[in-house]
CSV table of C-alpha atoms in Angstrom, one decimal:
chain,number,residue,atom,x,y,z
Y,1,MET,CA,103.0,123.8,73.1
Y,2,ILE,CA,105.3,125.1,75.9
Y,3,ILE,CA,103.9,127.3,78.6
Y,4,SER,CA,106.2,129.9,80.3
Y,5,ALA,CA,105.1,130.9,83.7
Y,6,SER,CA,106.6,133.5,83.5
Y,7,ARG,CA,109.3,135.8,82.4
Y,8,ARG,CA,107.1,138.8,83.1
Y,9,THR,CA,106.2,138.1,86.7
Y,10,ASP,CA,106.8,135.6,89.4
Y,11,ILE,CA,103.7,133.4,89.1
Y,12,PRO,CA,104.8,130.7,91.6
Y,13,ALA,CA,105.6,133.2,94.3
Y,14,LEU,CA,102.8,135.7,93.8
Y,15,TYR,CA,100.0,134.2,91.7
Y,16,GLY,CA,100.1,130.5,92.4
Y,17,ASP,CA,96.4,130.2,93.3
Y,18,TRP,CA,95.4,131.9,90.0
Y,19,PHE,CA,97.6,129.5,88.0
Y,20,ILE,CA,96.1,126.4,89.8
Y,21,ASN,CA,92.6,127.7,88.9
Y,22,ARG,CA,93.7,127.9,85.3
Y,23,ILE,CA,95.0,124.3,85.5
Y,24,LYS,CA,91.7,123.1,87.0
Y,25,GLU,CA,89.6,124.9,84.4
Y,26,GLY,CA,91.8,123.8,81.5
Y,27,PHE,CA,92.6,127.1,79.9
Y,28,ALA,CA,94.1,130.6,80.4
Y,29,MET,CA,94.1,133.9,78.6
Y,30,TYR,CA,96.8,136.5,78.2
Y,31,ARG,CA,97.2,139.9,76.5
Y,32,ASN,CA,99.6,140.6,73.7
Y,33,PRO,CA,102.1,143.0,75.4
Y,34,MET,CA,102.6,144.8,72.1
Y,35,ARG,CA,98.9,145.2,71.5
Y,36,PRO,CA,97.0,144.9,74.8
Y,37,THR,CA,93.5,144.8,73.3
Y,38,GLN,CA,94.4,141.5,71.6
Y,39,VAL,CA,93.7,138.6,74.0
Y,40,PHE,CA,94.7,135.0,73.3
Y,41,ALA,CA,93.2,131.9,74.9
Y,42,VAL,CA,95.2,128.8,75.2
Y,43,SER,CA,94.4,125.3,76.4
Y,44,LEU,CA,96.1,124.0,79.5
Y,45,LEU,CA,94.9,120.4,79.3
Y,46,PRO,CA,97.8,118.0,79.9
Y,47,GLU,CA,97.5,116.6,76.3
Y,48,ASP,CA,97.9,120.1,74.8
Y,49,VAL,CA,100.9,121.2,77.0
Y,50,ASP,CA,104.3,119.8,76.1
Y,51,ALA,CA,105.9,121.3,79.2
Y,52,ILE,CA,105.6,124.1,81.7
Y,53,VAL,CA,108.6,126.2,82.6
Y,54,PHE,CA,108.3,128.0,85.9
Y,55,TRP,CA,110.4,131.1,86.6
Y,56,THR,CA,110.7,132.1,90.2
Y,57,LYS,CA,112.7,133.6,93.1
Y,58,ASN,CA,110.6,132.2,95.9
Y,59,PRO,CA,108.2,129.2,95.2
Y,60,ARG,CA,107.7,128.5,98.9
Y,61,LYS,CA,103.9,128.8,98.8
Y,62,PHE,CA,103.8,126.9,95.5
Y,63,ILE,CA,105.4,123.7,96.6
Y,64,ASP,CA,102.3,122.2,98.1
Y,65,LYS,CA,100.5,122.8,94.8
Y,66,LEU,CA,102.7,120.5,92.8
Y,67,ARG,CA,100.2,117.7,93.2
Y,68,TYR,CA,98.2,119.4,90.4
Y,69,PHE,CA,101.0,118.8,87.9
Y,70,GLU,CA,101.3,115.0,88.1
Y,71,GLU,CA,100.2,114.7,84.4
Y,72,TYR,CA,102.5,117.5,83.2
Y,73,VAL,CA,106.1,117.8,82.2
Y,74,TYR,CA,107.6,120.8,84.0
Y,75,TYR,CA,110.8,122.3,85.5
Y,76,PHE,CA,111.9,125.3,87.4
Y,77,GLN,CA,114.2,128.2,86.6
Y,78,PHE,CA,115.0,129.2,90.2
Y,79,THR,CA,116.9,132.5,90.8
Y,80,VAL,CA,119.2,132.6,93.8
Y,81,THR,CA,121.5,135.7,93.9
Y,82,PRO,CA,123.8,137.1,96.6
Y,83,TYR,CA,121.9,140.3,96.9
Y,84,GLY,CA,120.3,141.8,100.0
Y,85,GLN,CA,117.0,143.6,100.4
Y,86,ASP,CA,118.6,146.8,99.2
Y,87,ILE,CA,118.4,145.3,95.7
Y,88,GLU,CA,115.8,142.6,96.2
Y,89,PRO,CA,113.5,144.2,98.8
Y,90,ASN,CA,110.8,141.6,98.9
Y,91,ILE,CA,112.8,138.4,98.7
Y,92,PRO,CA,113.1,136.4,101.9
Y,93,SER,CA,116.5,135.8,103.6
Y,94,LYS,CA,119.0,133.7,101.6
Y,95,ASP,CA,118.8,131.0,104.1
Y,96,GLU,CA,115.1,130.7,103.6
Y,97,VAL,CA,115.4,130.8,99.8
Y,98,ILE,CA,118.1,128.1,99.8
Y,99,GLN,CA,116.0,125.9,102.1
Y,100,THR,CA,113.1,126.2,99.6
Y,101,PHE,CA,115.5,125.4,96.7
Y,102,GLN,CA,116.7,122.3,98.5
Y,103,GLU,CA,113.2,121.2,99.5
Y,104,LEU,CA,111.9,121.6,95.9
Y,105,SER,CA,114.8,119.7,94.5
Y,106,SER,CA,114.3,116.8,97.0
Y,107,MET,CA,110.7,116.6,95.8
Y,108,ILE,CA,111.0,116.7,92.1
Y,109,GLY,CA,114.7,115.9,91.5
Y,110,LYS,CA,117.7,118.1,91.0
Y,111,LYS,CA,117.5,117.7,87.2
Y,112,ARG,CA,114.3,119.8,87.1
Y,113,VAL,CA,115.5,122.6,89.4
Y,114,ILE,CA,117.9,124.9,87.4
Y,115,TRP,CA,119.7,127.5,89.4
Y,116,ARG,CA,120.0,131.0,88.0
Y,117,TYR,CA,122.8,133.3,89.3
Y,118,ASP,CA,121.2,136.1,87.4
Y,119,PRO,CA,121.7,138.9,86.9
Y,120,ILE,CA,125.2,139.6,87.9
Y,121,ILE,CA,125.7,143.2,88.9
Y,122,VAL,CA,129.2,144.7,89.4
Y,123,THR,CA,129.5,147.9,91.5
Y,124,ASN,CA,132.3,149.3,93.6
Y,125,ARG,CA,130.9,147.4,96.5
Y,126,MET,CA,130.1,144.2,94.6
Y,127,SER,CA,133.4,143.6,92.7
Y,128,PHE,CA,134.6,140.6,90.8
Y,129,GLY,CA,136.0,139.3,94.0
Y,130,TYR,CA,132.7,139.7,95.8
Y,131,HIS,CA,130.9,137.6,93.1
Y,132,LYS,CA,133.6,134.9,93.1
Y,133,GLU,CA,133.3,134.6,96.9
Y,134,LYS,CA,129.5,134.6,97.0
Y,135,PHE,CA,129.1,132.3,94.0
Y,136,GLU,CA,131.3,129.7,95.6
Y,137,GLU,CA,129.4,130.0,98.9
Y,138,LEU,CA,126.1,129.3,97.0
Y,139,CYS,CA,127.7,126.5,95.0
Y,140,GLU,CA,128.6,124.7,98.2
Y,141,ARG,CA,125.0,124.8,99.3
Y,142,LEU,CA,123.1,124.4,96.1
Y,143,SER,CA,125.3,122.0,94.0
Y,144,PRO,CA,124.0,118.9,95.7
Y,145,TYR,CA,120.5,120.0,94.6
Y,146,THR,CA,121.0,121.0,90.9
Y,147,GLN,CA,123.0,120.0,87.9
Y,148,LYS,CA,123.1,123.4,86.1
Y,149,CYS,CA,123.6,127.0,86.8
Y,150,ILE,CA,122.6,129.7,84.3
Y,151,VAL,CA,124.4,133.1,84.6
Y,152,SER,CA,124.1,136.4,82.8
Y,153,TYR,CA,125.3,140.0,83.3
Y,154,VAL,CA,122.6,142.6,84.0
Y,155,ASP,CA,121.1,144.3,81.0
Y,156,PHE,CA,120.8,148.1,81.1
Y,157,TYR,CA,117.3,148.2,79.7
Y,158,SER,CA,115.8,151.7,79.6
Y,159,LYS,CA,113.2,150.5,82.2
Y,160,ALA,CA,115.9,149.5,84.7
Y,161,GLU,CA,118.7,151.9,83.8
Y,162,GLY,CA,117.7,154.6,86.2
Y,163,GLU,CA,117.7,152.3,89.2
Y,164,LEU,CA,120.9,150.6,88.2
Y,165,ASN,CA,122.6,154.0,87.9
Y,166,LYS,CA,121.6,154.8,91.5
Y,167,ILE,CA,123.7,151.9,92.7
Y,168,ASN,CA,126.5,152.7,90.3
Y,169,ALA,CA,126.2,149.4,88.4
Y,170,LYS,CA,129.0,149.0,85.8
Y,171,ASN,CA,128.4,148.3,82.2
Y,172,LEU,CA,131.2,145.9,81.5
Y,173,SER,CA,133.2,145.6,78.3
Y,174,ALA,CA,133.3,142.3,76.4
Y,175,GLU,CA,136.8,141.5,77.8
Y,176,GLU,CA,135.6,142.1,81.3
Y,177,LEU,CA,132.6,139.9,80.8
Y,178,TYR,CA,134.8,137.2,79.4
Y,179,ASN,CA,137.0,137.3,82.5
Y,180,LEU,CA,134.0,137.3,84.8
Y,181,PHE,CA,132.5,134.2,83.1
Y,182,ALA,CA,135.8,132.5,83.2
Y,183,ALA,CA,136.1,132.9,86.9
Y,184,ILE,CA,132.5,131.8,87.5
Y,185,GLY,CA,132.9,128.8,85.2
Y,186,SER,CA,136.1,127.7,87.0
Y,187,ILE,CA,134.3,127.7,90.3
Y,188,GLY,CA,131.3,125.9,88.9
Y,189,LYS,CA,133.4,123.1,87.5
Y,190,LYS,CA,134.8,122.5,91.0
Y,191,TYR,CA,131.3,121.6,92.0
Y,192,ASN,CA,130.4,119.6,88.9
Y,193,LEU,CA,127.9,122.2,87.8
Y,194,SER,CA,127.2,122.8,84.1
Y,195,ILE,CA,127.6,126.6,83.7
Y,196,GLU,CA,125.7,128.2,80.9
Y,197,THR,CA,125.4,131.9,79.9
Y,198,CYS,CA,122.0,133.4,79.1
Y,199,ALA,CA,121.7,135.7,76.0
Y,200,GLU,CA,125.4,136.7,76.0
Y,201,ASP,CA,127.5,137.4,72.9
Y,202,VAL,CA,130.7,136.5,74.7
Y,203,PRO,CA,132.5,133.4,73.2
Y,204,VAL,CA,132.2,131.4,76.3
Y,205,GLU,CA,132.6,128.1,74.4
Y,206,GLN,CA,136.3,128.9,74.5
Y,207,LEU,CA,136.0,128.6,78.3
Y,208,GLY,CA,134.3,125.2,78.2
Y,209,LEU,CA,131.0,126.8,79.0
Y,210,LYS,CA,127.7,126.6,77.1
Y,211,LYS,CA,125.2,129.0,75.7
Y,212,ALA,CA,121.9,128.6,77.6
Y,213,HIS,CA,118.6,127.5,76.3
Y,214,CYS,CA,116.4,128.5,79.3
Y,215,ILE,CA,113.3,127.2,77.5
Y,216,ASP,CA,115.1,124.2,76.2
Y,217,GLY,CA,113.5,122.1,73.5
Y,218,GLU,CA,116.0,119.2,73.8
Y,219,PHE,CA,115.7,119.2,77.6
Y,220,ILE,CA,111.9,119.1,77.3
Y,221,LYS,CA,112.1,116.2,74.9
Y,222,GLU,CA,114.3,114.4,77.4
Y,223,LEU,CA,111.9,115.1,80.3
Y,224,ARG,CA,109.0,113.9,78.1
Y,225,LYS,CA,110.8,110.7,77.4
Y,226,ASP,CA,111.5,110.2,81.1
Y,227,LYS,CA,107.8,110.5,81.7
Y,228,GLY,CA,107.0,107.9,79.1
Y,229,PHE,CA,105.9,110.0,76.1
Y,230,ASP,CA,107.0,108.6,72.8
Y,231,ASP,CA,106.9,111.7,70.6
Y,232,ASN,CA,109.4,113.4,68.4
Y,233,ILE,CA,108.3,117.1,68.5
Y,234,GLU,CA,110.7,119.6,66.9
Y,235,TYR,CA,110.7,123.0,68.7
Y,236,MET,CA,111.6,126.1,66.8
Y,237,LYS,CA,113.8,129.0,68.1
Y,238,ASP,CA,111.8,131.9,69.5
Y,239,ASN,CA,112.4,134.8,67.2
Y,240,ASN,CA,110.5,137.1,69.5
Y,241,GLN,CA,113.4,137.0,72.0
Y,242,ARG,CA,116.8,138.6,71.7
Y,243,LYS,CA,119.1,137.4,68.9
Y,244,ALA,CA,121.5,135.8,71.5
Y,245,CYS,CA,118.7,134.0,73.3
Y,246,GLY,CA,118.6,130.3,72.8
Y,247,CYS,CA,115.0,129.7,73.9
Y,248,VAL,CA,112.5,127.8,71.8
Y,249,GLN,CA,109.0,129.1,71.2
Y,250,SER,CA,106.7,129.2,74.2
Y,251,ILE,CA,103.5,131.0,75.3
Y,252,ASP,CA,104.0,133.3,78.3
Y,253,LEU,CA,100.9,133.7,80.5
Y,254,GLY,CA,102.4,136.6,82.6
Y,255,ILE,CA,101.8,140.3,82.4
Y,256,TYR,CA,104.3,143.1,82.9
Y,257,ASN,CA,104.0,145.5,85.8
Y,258,THR,CA,102.7,142.9,88.3
Y,259,CYS,CA,105.8,141.7,90.1
Y,260,LYS,CA,105.8,142.7,93.8
Y,261,HIS,CA,109.4,141.8,94.4
Y,262,PHE,CA,110.4,145.3,93.1
Y,263,CYS,CA,114.0,144.2,92.4
Y,264,THR,CA,116.4,147.1,91.4
Y,265,TYR,CA,117.4,145.4,88.1
Y,266,CYS,CA,113.8,144.4,87.0
Y,267,TYR,CA,113.0,144.9,83.3
Y,268,ALA,CA,109.4,143.7,83.7
Y,269,ASN,CA,108.2,146.5,85.9
Y,270,PHE,CA,108.0,150.0,84.3
Y,271,SER,CA,106.9,151.8,87.5
Y,272,ARG,CA,105.8,151.0,91.1
Y,273,SER,CA,102.5,152.9,90.5
Y,274,SER,CA,101.7,150.7,87.5
Y,275,VAL,CA,102.3,147.6,89.6
Y,276,ILE,CA,100.0,148.8,92.4
Y,277,LYS,CA,97.3,149.7,89.9
Y,278,ASN,CA,97.5,146.3,88.1
Y,279,ILE,CA,97.5,144.1,91.2
Y,280,GLN,CA,94.3,145.7,92.3
Y,281,LYS,CA,92.7,143.9,89.4
Y,282,TYR,CA,93.9,140.5,90.6
Y,283,ASP,CA,91.1,137.9,90.7
Y,284,ILE,CA,92.0,134.2,91.1
Y,285,ASN,CA,88.9,133.4,89.0
Y,286,SER,CA,89.7,135.5,86.0
Y,287,PRO,CA,91.2,133.7,83.0
Y,288,LEU,CA,93.5,136.7,82.6
Y,289,LEU,CA,96.1,137.6,85.2
Y,290,CYS,CA,95.4,140.9,86.8
Y,291,SER,CA,93.0,141.8,84.1
Y,292,PHE,CA,89.5,141.3,82.8
Y,293,LEU,CA,88.0,141.1,79.3
Y,294,ASP,CA,86.5,144.2,77.8
Y,295,LEU,CA,83.9,142.9,75.4
Y,296,GLU,CA,83.7,146.3,73.6
Y,297,LYS,CA,87.5,146.7,73.0
Y,298,ASP,CA,89.2,143.3,73.2
Y,299,GLU,CA,89.8,141.1,70.2
Y,300,ILE,CA,89.8,137.5,71.3
Y,301,ARG,CA,91.8,134.8,69.6
Y,302,THR,CA,92.4,131.1,70.3
Y,303,LYS,CA,96.1,130.3,70.2
Y,304,LYS,CA,98.0,127.4,68.7
Y,305,VAL,CA,101.8,127.2,68.5
Y,306,LYS,CA,102.2,128.8,65.1
Y,307,SER,CA,98.8,130.4,64.5
Y,308,SER,CA,95.7,131.9,66.1
Y,309,LYS,CA,92.0,132.1,65.2
Y,310,LYS,CA,89.7,135.0,65.9
Y,311,LEU,CA,86.7,134.3,67.9
Y,312,GLU,CA,83.6,136.0,66.7
Y,313,LYS,CA,81.7,137.3,69.7
Y,314,GLU,CA,78.4,137.0,67.8
Y,315,ALA,CA,78.8,133.2,68.3
Y,316,VAL,CA,77.6,133.8,71.9
Y,317,ARG,CA,74.1,133.9,70.5
Y,318,ASP,CA,74.3,130.3,69.6
Y,319,ILE,CA,74.8,129.1,73.1
Y,320,ASN,CA,71.7,127.7,74.8
Y,321,GLU,CA,70.7,129.4,78.0
Y,322,ASP,CA,70.2,126.0,79.7
Y,323,ASN,CA,74.0,125.6,79.5
Y,324,PHE,CA,74.5,128.3,82.2
Y,325,LYS,CA,73.7,128.8,85.8
Y,326,SER,CA,73.1,132.3,87.0
Y,327,GLY,CA,76.1,133.7,88.9
Y,328,GLN,CA,78.4,130.7,88.2
Y,329,LEU,CA,81.0,129.9,85.6
Y,330,SER,CA,80.1,126.7,83.7
Y,331,PHE,CA,83.7,125.6,83.2
Y,332,CYS,CA,84.3,121.8,83.3
Y,333,SER,CA,87.2,121.4,85.7
Y,334,PHE,CA,89.4,118.3,86.0
Y,335,ASP,CA,88.0,117.8,89.5
Y,336,GLU,CA,84.6,117.4,87.9
Y,337,GLY,CA,85.8,114.8,85.5
Y,338,CYS,CA,86.1,116.7,82.2
Y,339,SER,CA,86.0,114.4,79.3
Y,340,ARG,CA,89.2,114.2,77.2
Y,341,GLU,CA,87.0,113.8,74.2
Y,342,GLU,CA,86.1,117.5,74.6
Y,343,ASN,CA,89.6,118.4,73.5
Y,344,SER,CA,88.5,118.7,69.9
Y,345,GLU,CA,89.2,121.6,67.5
Y,346,GLY,CA,86.4,123.6,69.0
Y,347,TRP,CA,87.0,122.9,72.7
Y,348,ILE,CA,88.8,126.1,73.6
Y,349,GLU,CA,86.3,128.2,71.6
Y,350,LYS,CA,83.4,126.8,73.6
Y,351,ARG,CA,85.2,127.6,76.8
Y,352,ILE,CA,85.7,131.2,75.9
Y,353,ILE,CA,82.1,131.6,74.6
Y,354,GLU,CA,80.9,130.3,77.9
Y,355,TYR,CA,83.0,132.9,79.7
Y,356,ILE,CA,81.8,135.7,77.5
Y,357,LYS,CA,78.2,134.6,78.1
Y,358,GLU,CA,78.8,134.7,81.9
Y,359,ILE,CA,80.2,138.3,81.6
Y,360,ILE,CA,77.0,139.3,79.7
Y,361,GLN,CA,74.8,137.7,82.2
Y,362,ARG,CA,76.5,139.5,85.1
Y,363,ALA,CA,76.2,142.8,83.3
């Protein structure tokens, strides 16, 4: 399975320590955003994860944690836009972000650092000409460190529409979008960048551009082959995404209303007060990001790629008390030499039962 970390929040920038703990303990949990009382548990053992796709605007604090991913296939979707702190208030200066981009690329290779010039926002102040100028400036600095740039125009989701209206963002026509992507594509070609559009209905193939697959099954197979894996996994289109989205199926470990960047165009935050409330629940030791299990209300399921299995909480009674130490989680982490033989059909169920038992003991 493919892990997305994450479309819903910036895990590398904001919750890297939490994610490393999940890697160490071999599993994570996440809530169904459409049914929050339904909680899924998923294995993060290297043999169960086909790839990890990181989405970020600022992985500066995450770079020194990449040593934990030597057994994994992974790549980054790294957003670098021309906007200032009026639109991206908690993103560092562009010089700092670009330096981080360059450093990350030098560490893992430019093939695995995909630049996102996304979203494009056109206003009276930020015209087509503005974007052509700024895009070329960024191409000059980033093209030696990446092979691909994914672009898209801002979406006027109901959650973001009010903020976008405040800056007089323009909702472009199909013809205007076509002309915009033509200009961007022409500049990108000068710098030998593959320019791809994300979830756009515009016929960009006529411009020599491609439709993006941000979570890209073919690219993941290529990376797996590069790492020595001899498998032939077929990945299915993710029908939970927009019709124009080219992504394959993945499991997203993030949660909405937890991103502290507070970008004007954000669709993943509904309100600042919700973000503040959620981040108060952040615990690097919880399997859930910014959340805890409620044993009375939550339905817990173990997740496979195409199916899930409900975990009966009564199974906790079958766990021997000797398996637990008071006040400590009994997870077997990689640092403790967890046996790969434990990765059987019931491995993840045992992990979750242990966690439930610990909750009961603490109560």
